[in-house]
PDB file of C-alpha atoms in Angstrom:
ATOM      1  CA  MET A1479      -7.471 -23.140  71.663  1.00 95.00           C
ATOM      2  CA  ALA A1480      -8.779 -19.620  72.217  1.00 96.00           C
ATOM      3  CA  GLU A1481      -5.554 -18.418  73.837  1.00 94.00           C
ATOM      4  CA  GLY A1482      -3.436 -19.954  71.101  1.00 94.00           C
ATOM      5  CA  LEU A1483      -5.600 -18.511  68.341  1.00 97.00           C
ATOM      6  CA  THR A1484      -5.552 -15.046  69.880  1.00 96.00           C
ATOM      7  CA  LYS A1485      -1.775 -15.153  70.200  1.00 94.00           C
ATOM      8  CA  LEU A1486      -1.501 -16.364  66.595  1.00 95.00           C
ATOM      9  CA  LEU A1487      -3.778 -13.636  65.237  1.00 96.00           C
ATOM     10  CA  TYR A1488      -2.688 -10.768  67.524  1.00 95.00           C
ATOM     11  CA  PRO A1489       0.773 -11.671  68.847  1.00 92.00           C
ATOM     12  CA  LYS A1490       1.736  -8.222  70.128  1.00 92.00           C
ATOM     13  CA  GLN A1491      -1.591  -6.413  70.301  1.00 93.00           C
ATOM     14  CA  VAL A1492      -3.431  -8.466  72.932  1.00 92.00           C
ATOM     15  CA  TYR A1493      -2.339  -9.757  76.338  1.00 91.00           C
ATOM     16  CA  THR A1494      -3.921 -13.200  76.533  1.00 92.00           C
ATOM     17  CA  ARG A1495      -4.191 -15.878  79.211  1.00 91.00           C
ATOM     18  CA  SER A1496      -6.515 -18.841  79.540  1.00 92.00           C
ATOM     19  CA  CYS A1497      -7.774 -21.059  82.299  1.00 90.00           C
ATOM     20  CA  GLY A1498     -10.504 -23.532  83.076  1.00 88.00           C
ATOM     21  CA  VAL A1499     -12.774 -24.391  85.947  1.00 88.00           C
ATOM     22  CA  PHE A1500     -11.054 -27.733  86.542  1.00 86.00           C
ATOM     23  CA  ALA A1501      -7.427 -28.811  86.384  1.00 80.00           C
ATOM     24  CA  GLY A1502      -6.701 -31.015  83.433  1.00 84.00           C
ATOM     25  CA  GLU A1503      -4.127 -32.373  81.073  1.00 88.00           C
ATOM     26  CA  ARG A1504      -3.316 -31.080  77.614  1.00 89.00           C
ATOM     27  CA  ASP A1505      -5.629 -32.512  75.003  1.00 93.00           C
ATOM     28  CA  PRO A1506      -3.749 -34.201  72.135  1.00 95.00           C
ATOM     29  CA  PHE A1507      -6.600 -33.413  69.732  1.00 97.00           C
ATOM     30  CA  VAL A1508      -6.206 -29.697  70.518  1.00 96.00           C
ATOM     31  CA  ASP A1509      -2.472 -30.031  69.888  1.00 96.00           C
ATOM     32  CA  SER A1510      -3.189 -31.685  66.528  1.00 97.00           C
ATOM     33  CA  VAL A1511      -5.718 -29.161  65.214  1.00 98.00           C
ATOM     34  CA  MET A1512      -3.585 -26.233  66.336  1.00 97.00           C
ATOM     35  CA  ASP A1513      -0.522 -27.816  64.727  1.00 96.00           C
ATOM     36  CA  GLU A1514      -2.475 -27.696  61.457  1.00 97.00           C
ATOM     37  CA  LEU A1515      -2.247 -23.901  61.747  1.00 96.00           C
ATOM     38  CA  GLY A1516       1.467 -24.043  62.560  1.00 95.00           C
ATOM     39  CA  MET A1517       1.029 -23.580  66.312  1.00 94.00           C
ATOM     40  CA  ASP A1518       3.172 -25.602  68.680  1.00 92.00           C
ATOM     41  CA  LEU A1519       1.411 -25.860  72.041  1.00 90.00           C
ATOM     42  CA  SER A1520       3.986 -28.144  73.653  1.00 88.00           C
ATOM     43  CA  ASN A1521       4.917 -25.428  76.179  1.00 89.00           C
ATOM     44  CA  HIS A1522       1.307 -24.713  77.142  1.00 88.00           C
ATOM     45  CA  HIS A1523       0.129 -26.058  80.480  1.00 87.00           C
ATOM     46  CA  PRO A1524      -3.584 -25.906  81.359  1.00 89.00           C
ATOM     47  CA  LYS A1525      -4.366 -23.626  84.288  1.00 90.00           C
ATOM     48  CA  THR A1526      -7.341 -23.133  86.595  1.00 87.00           C
ATOM     49  CA  PHE A1527      -8.888 -19.873  87.761  1.00 85.00           C
ATOM     50  CA  GLU A1528      -6.868 -20.253  90.968  1.00 84.00           C
ATOM     51  CA  ASP A1529      -3.641 -20.518  88.964  1.00 83.00           C
ATOM     52  CA  LEU A1530      -4.505 -17.329  87.124  1.00 79.00           C
ATOM     53  CA  ALA A1531      -4.792 -14.831  89.958  1.00 72.00           C
ATOM     54  CA  GLU A1532      -3.893 -11.867  87.777  1.00 72.00           C
ATOM     55  CA  GLU A1533      -6.071  -8.785  87.747  1.00 72.00           C
ATOM     56  CA  GLY A1534      -6.318  -5.945  85.307  1.00 80.00           C
ATOM     57  CA  PHE A1535      -7.980  -7.728  82.424  1.00 89.00           C
ATOM     58  CA  ASP A1536     -10.286  -5.633  80.254  1.00 91.00           C
ATOM     59  CA  LEU A1537     -12.198  -8.601  78.897  1.00 94.00           C
ATOM     60  CA  ILE A1538     -12.818 -12.165  79.984  1.00 94.00           C
ATOM     61  CA  VAL A1539     -14.374 -14.518  77.453  1.00 97.00           C
ATOM     62  CA  THR A1540     -15.931 -17.700  78.780  1.00 96.00           C
ATOM     63  CA  LEU A1541     -16.828 -20.707  76.674  1.00 97.00           C
ATOM     64  CA  ALA A1542     -18.813 -22.843  79.134  1.00 95.00           C
ATOM     65  CA  PRO A1543     -21.609 -21.991  81.595  1.00 96.00           C
ATOM     66  CA  GLU A1544     -19.548 -23.128  84.598  1.00 95.00           C
ATOM     67  CA  ALA A1545     -16.648 -20.901  83.577  1.00 95.00           C
ATOM     68  CA  HIS A1546     -18.994 -17.982  82.995  1.00 96.00           C
ATOM     69  CA  HIS A1547     -20.510 -18.225  86.457  1.00 96.00           C
ATOM     70  CA  MET A1548     -17.079 -18.543  88.060  1.00 94.00           C
ATOM     71  CA  ALA A1549     -15.686 -15.569  86.116  1.00 93.00           C
ATOM     72  CA  LEU A1550     -18.646 -13.412  87.146  1.00 94.00           C
ATOM     73  CA  GLU A1551     -18.229 -14.427  90.775  1.00 93.00           C
ATOM     74  CA  LEU A1552     -14.471 -13.831  90.850  1.00 90.00           C
ATOM     75  CA  THR A1553     -14.692 -10.433  89.142  1.00 90.00           C
ATOM     76  CA  ARG A1554     -17.796  -9.031  90.840  1.00 90.00           C
ATOM     77  CA  THR A1555     -15.758  -6.238  92.485  1.00 90.00           C
ATOM     78  CA  GLN A1556     -13.654  -5.475  89.401  1.00 89.00           C
ATOM     79  CA  HIS A1557     -14.360  -3.359  86.357  1.00 90.00           C
ATOM     80  CA  VAL A1558     -14.068  -5.993  83.641  1.00 92.00           C
ATOM     81  CA  ASP A1559     -16.325  -7.133  80.823  1.00 95.00           C
ATOM     82  CA  VAL A1560     -17.238 -10.820  80.934  1.00 96.00           C
ATOM     83  CA  GLU A1561     -18.636 -12.273  77.712  1.00 97.00           C
ATOM     84  CA  TYR A1562     -20.073 -15.734  77.240  1.00 98.00           C
ATOM     85  CA  TRP A1563     -19.486 -17.400  73.893  1.00 98.00           C
ATOM     86  CA  PRO A1564     -21.446 -20.677  73.971  1.00 97.00           C
ATOM     87  CA  THR A1565     -19.078 -23.279  72.562  1.00 97.00           C
ATOM     88  CA  ILE A1566     -19.609 -26.942  71.813  1.00 95.00           C
ATOM     89  CA  ASP A1567     -17.379 -29.184  73.918  1.00 95.00           C
ATOM     90  CA  PRO A1568     -15.376 -31.242  71.408  1.00 97.00           C
ATOM     91  CA  THR A1569     -14.288 -33.707  74.097  1.00 95.00           C
ATOM     92  CA  VAL A1570     -17.735 -35.314  73.904  1.00 96.00           C
ATOM     93  CA  ALA A1571     -17.322 -36.110  70.195  1.00 97.00           C
ATOM     94  CA  THR A1572     -17.474 -39.785  69.307  1.00 97.00           C
ATOM     95  CA  GLY A1573     -16.693 -41.822  66.238  1.00 98.00           C
ATOM     96  CA  SER A1574     -13.535 -42.364  64.282  1.00 98.00           C
ATOM     97  CA  ARG A1575     -10.401 -40.315  64.819  1.00 98.00           C
ATOM     98  CA  ALA A1576     -11.270 -38.351  61.674  1.00 98.00           C
ATOM     99  CA  GLN A1577     -14.741 -37.537  63.024  1.00 98.00           C
ATOM    100  CA  ILE A1578     -13.332 -36.420  66.359  1.00 98.00           C
ATOM    101  CA  MET A1579     -10.721 -34.274  64.602  1.00 98.00           C
ATOM    102  CA  ASP A1580     -13.508 -32.682  62.545  1.00 98.00           C
ATOM    103  CA  ALA A1581     -15.336 -31.776  65.776  1.00 98.00           C
ATOM    104  CA  TYR A1582     -12.193 -30.124  67.142  1.00 98.00           C
ATOM    105  CA  ARG A1583     -11.575 -28.309  63.848  1.00 99.00           C
ATOM    106  CA  ALA A1584     -15.129 -26.967  63.914  1.00 98.00           C
ATOM    107  CA  VAL A1585     -14.593 -25.536  67.400  1.00 98.00           C
ATOM    108  CA  ARG A1586     -11.201 -24.112  66.420  1.00 98.00           C
ATOM    109  CA  ASP A1587     -12.595 -22.457  63.310  1.00 98.00           C
ATOM    110  CA  THR A1588     -15.621 -21.065  65.164  1.00 98.00           C
ATOM    111  CA  LEU A1589     -13.394 -19.608  67.873  1.00 98.00           C
ATOM    112  CA  LYS A1590     -11.107 -18.082  65.249  1.00 98.00           C
ATOM    113  CA  ARG A1591     -14.060 -16.353  63.573  1.00 98.00           C
ATOM    114  CA  LYS A1592     -15.424 -15.082  66.893  1.00 98.00           C
ATOM    115  CA  ILE A1593     -12.019 -13.738  67.945  1.00 98.00           C
ATOM    116  CA  GLU A1594     -11.574 -11.951  64.618  1.00 98.00           C
ATOM    117  CA  GLN A1595     -15.078 -10.454  64.842  1.00 97.00           C
ATOM    118  CA  ARG A1596     -14.553  -9.326  68.443  1.00 96.00           C
ATOM    119  CA  MET A1597     -11.230  -7.676  67.666  1.00 93.00           C
ATOM    120  CA  GLN A1598     -12.527  -5.631  64.722  1.00 89.00           C
TER     121      GLN A1598
END
């Protein structure tokens, strides 16, 4: 979500990539809540840190403790800022489809606000 939101808000101003600690499949709930903003993520494929071996980033934002620790470890010899934005994991949401969608929307909207604040 964070990569998609950043690309939506700052399409030409910010070079953005995303990855996770573990390999995974696309989450259909993420696709749905991003589609509500007019974003088609059908071409997005989740990547791991190993898949994203690029260097030269100015900022790495992590959303989970595991990702934060890994980012710090992998960049310990690089000059890059690593920020941790504690984020609720919407995949643990339970209840009806509407309740789960609300959990994903809350994360999406929180990330959007944080991205906008950070880029000011």
